[in-house]
PDB file of C-alpha atoms in Angstrom:
ATOM      1  CA  TRP A  30      -8.334 -14.490   3.755  1.00  0.00           C
ATOM      2  CA  SER A  31     -10.796 -14.745   5.244  1.00  0.00           C
ATOM      3  CA  SER A  32     -11.627 -17.073   8.933  1.00  0.00           C
ATOM      4  CA  ASP A  33     -14.214 -17.103  11.506  1.00  0.00           C
ATOM      5  CA  VAL A  34     -11.780 -16.777  14.641  1.00  0.00           C
ATOM      6  CA  CYS A  35     -11.157 -15.347  17.896  1.00  0.00           C
ATOM      7  CA  SER A  36      -9.089 -12.808  18.537  1.00  0.00           C
ATOM      8  CA  SER A  37      -6.627 -14.998  19.944  1.00  0.00           C
ATOM      9  CA  ASP A  38      -6.539 -17.591  16.880  1.00  0.00           C
ATOM     10  CA  LEU A  39      -6.539 -14.609  14.326  1.00  0.00           C
ATOM     11  CA  VAL A  40      -3.392 -13.147  16.100  1.00  0.00           C
ATOM     12  CA  ASP A  41      -1.403 -17.123  15.216  1.00  0.00           C
ATOM     13  CA  ARG A  42      -3.096 -17.852  12.377  1.00  0.00           C
ATOM     14  CA  ARG A  43      -1.782 -13.922  11.175  1.00  0.00           C
ATOM     15  CA  ASP A  44       1.799 -14.375  12.846  1.00  0.00           C
ATOM     16  CA  ARG A  45       2.099 -18.076  11.080  1.00  0.00           C
ATOM     17  CA  LEU A  46       0.558 -16.427   6.939  1.00  0.00           C
ATOM     18  CA  HIS A  47       2.866 -13.891   7.930  1.00  0.00           C
ATOM     19  CA  ALA A  48       6.220 -16.231   8.221  1.00  0.00           C
ATOM     20  CA  SER A  49       4.961 -18.288   4.956  1.00  0.00           C
ATOM     21  CA  CYS A  50       5.021 -15.105   2.210  1.00  0.00           C
ATOM     22  CA  ALA A  51       8.452 -14.147   4.588  1.00  0.00           C
ATOM     23  CA  ASP A  52       9.457 -17.963   3.469  1.00  0.00           C
ATOM     24  CA  ILE A  53       8.286 -17.540   0.051  1.00  0.00           C
ATOM     25  CA  GLY A  54       9.257 -14.150  -0.790  1.00  0.00           C
ATOM     26  CA  ARG A  55       5.268 -11.816  -0.931  1.00  0.00           C
ATOM     27  CA  ASP A  56       4.385  -9.171   1.207  1.00  0.00           C
ATOM     28  CA  PRO A  57       2.108  -9.945   3.566  1.00  0.00           C
ATOM     29  CA  ALA A  58       0.427  -6.445   2.914  1.00  0.00           C
ATOM     30  CA  GLU A  59      -1.001  -8.127  -0.018  1.00  0.00           C
ATOM     31  CA  ILE A  60      -3.629 -10.917   1.292  1.00  0.00           C
ATOM     32  CA  GLU A  61      -6.464  -8.801   2.096  1.00  0.00           C
ATOM     33  CA  VAL A  62      -7.675 -10.526   5.926  1.00  0.00           C
ATOM     34  CA  SER A  63     -11.303 -10.803   6.209  1.00  0.00           C
ATOM     35  CA  VAL A  64     -13.086 -11.871   9.898  1.00  0.00           C
ATOM     36  CA  GLN A  65     -16.772 -13.346  10.567  1.00  0.00           C
ATOM     37  CA  ILE A  66     -18.495 -12.436  12.976  1.00  0.00           C
ATOM     38  CA  ARG A  67     -22.828 -13.641  13.795  1.00  0.00           C
ATOM     39  CA  HIS A  68     -24.178 -10.430  14.902  1.00  0.00           C
ATOM     40  CA  ALA A  69     -25.484 -10.554  18.971  1.00  0.00           C
ATOM     41  CA  ASP A  70     -25.871  -6.297  19.529  1.00  0.00           C
ATOM     42  CA  LEU A  71     -24.448  -3.587  17.966  1.00  0.00           C
ATOM     43  CA  ALA A  72     -21.966  -2.786  20.682  1.00  0.00           C
ATOM     44  CA  LYS A  73     -20.260  -6.225  20.914  1.00  0.00           C
ATOM     45  CA  THR A  74     -20.673  -6.085  17.107  1.00  0.00           C
ATOM     46  CA  ARG A  75     -18.618  -2.525  18.337  1.00  0.00           C
ATOM     47  CA  ASP A  76     -16.562  -3.842  19.995  1.00  0.00           C
ATOM     48  CA  LEU A  77     -15.693  -6.736  17.651  1.00  0.00           C
ATOM     49  CA  ARG A  78     -14.764  -4.828  15.133  1.00  0.00           C
ATOM     50  CA  ASP A  79     -12.176  -2.462  16.690  1.00  0.00           C
ATOM     51  CA  THR A  80     -10.342  -5.322  18.084  1.00  0.00           C
ATOM     52  CA  TYR A  81     -10.226  -7.030  14.591  1.00  0.00           C
ATOM     53  CA  GLU A  82      -9.219  -3.680  12.612  1.00  0.00           C
ATOM     54  CA  GLU A  83      -6.378  -3.698  15.383  1.00  0.00           C
ATOM     55  CA  LEU A  84      -5.140  -7.048  14.964  1.00  0.00           C
ATOM     56  CA  GLY A  85      -4.902  -6.273  11.093  1.00  0.00           C
ATOM     57  CA  ALA A  86      -8.505  -7.483   9.417  1.00  0.00           C
ATOM     58  CA  ASP A  87      -8.831  -5.692   6.493  1.00  0.00           C
ATOM     59  CA  HIS A  88     -13.063  -6.538   6.186  1.00  0.00           C
ATOM     60  CA  LEU A  89     -15.658  -7.631   8.911  1.00  0.00           C
ATOM     61  CA  LEU A  90     -18.321 -10.148   7.392  1.00  0.00           C
ATOM     62  CA  VAL A  91     -21.263  -9.594  10.092  1.00  0.00           C
ATOM     63  CA  SER A  92     -23.959 -12.402   9.719  1.00  0.00           C
ATOM     64  CA  PHE A  93     -27.234 -13.204  11.269  1.00  0.00           C
ATOM     65  CA  THR A  94     -29.556 -15.433  12.949  1.00  0.00           C
ATOM     66  CA  PRO A  95     -31.680 -16.210  10.304  1.00  0.00           C
ATOM     67  CA  PRO A  96     -34.380 -14.869   9.953  1.00  0.00           C
ATOM     68  CA  PRO A  97     -33.537 -11.149  10.812  1.00  0.00           C
ATOM     69  CA  ASP A  98     -35.252  -7.873  10.515  1.00  0.00           C
ATOM     70  CA  PRO A  99     -34.960  -6.998   7.179  1.00  0.00           C
ATOM     71  CA  ALA A 100     -33.615  -3.226   9.140  1.00  0.00           C
ATOM     72  CA  LEU A 101     -31.018  -4.836  10.604  1.00  0.00           C
ATOM     73  CA  PRO A 102     -28.358  -5.226   8.376  1.00  0.00           C
ATOM     74  CA  VAL A 103     -28.505  -1.838   7.202  1.00  0.00           C
ATOM     75  CA  ALA A 104     -29.080  -0.070  10.407  1.00  0.00           C
ATOM     76  CA  VAL A 105     -25.792  -2.816  11.714  1.00  0.00           C
ATOM     77  CA  ALA A 106     -23.392  -1.163   8.325  1.00  0.00           C
ATOM     78  CA  GLU A 107     -25.173   2.683   9.460  1.00  0.00           C
ATOM     79  CA  ALA A 108     -23.245   1.956  12.395  1.00  0.00           C
ATOM     80  CA  LEU A 109     -20.672   0.635  11.489  1.00  0.00           C
ATOM     81  CA  ALA A 110     -19.421   3.216   8.653  1.00  0.00           C
TER      82      ALA A 110
END
């Protein structure tokens, strides 16, 4: 399940997903959650990663405003690792 949402929307959507899973007897842990964010600066990207991890996101997709410096995605990935 992937979403491009703010943190409060993620909580609401996650809760609705868990309720739907309960309705059909499915374990919500079987569903990986990913969130997409737009990179602004490294500190904000780290803060968003931490926030979404705390809210249960399994994956963070980082998008960049084109055209990014070719070294930027690598630098961000290394900083978030």
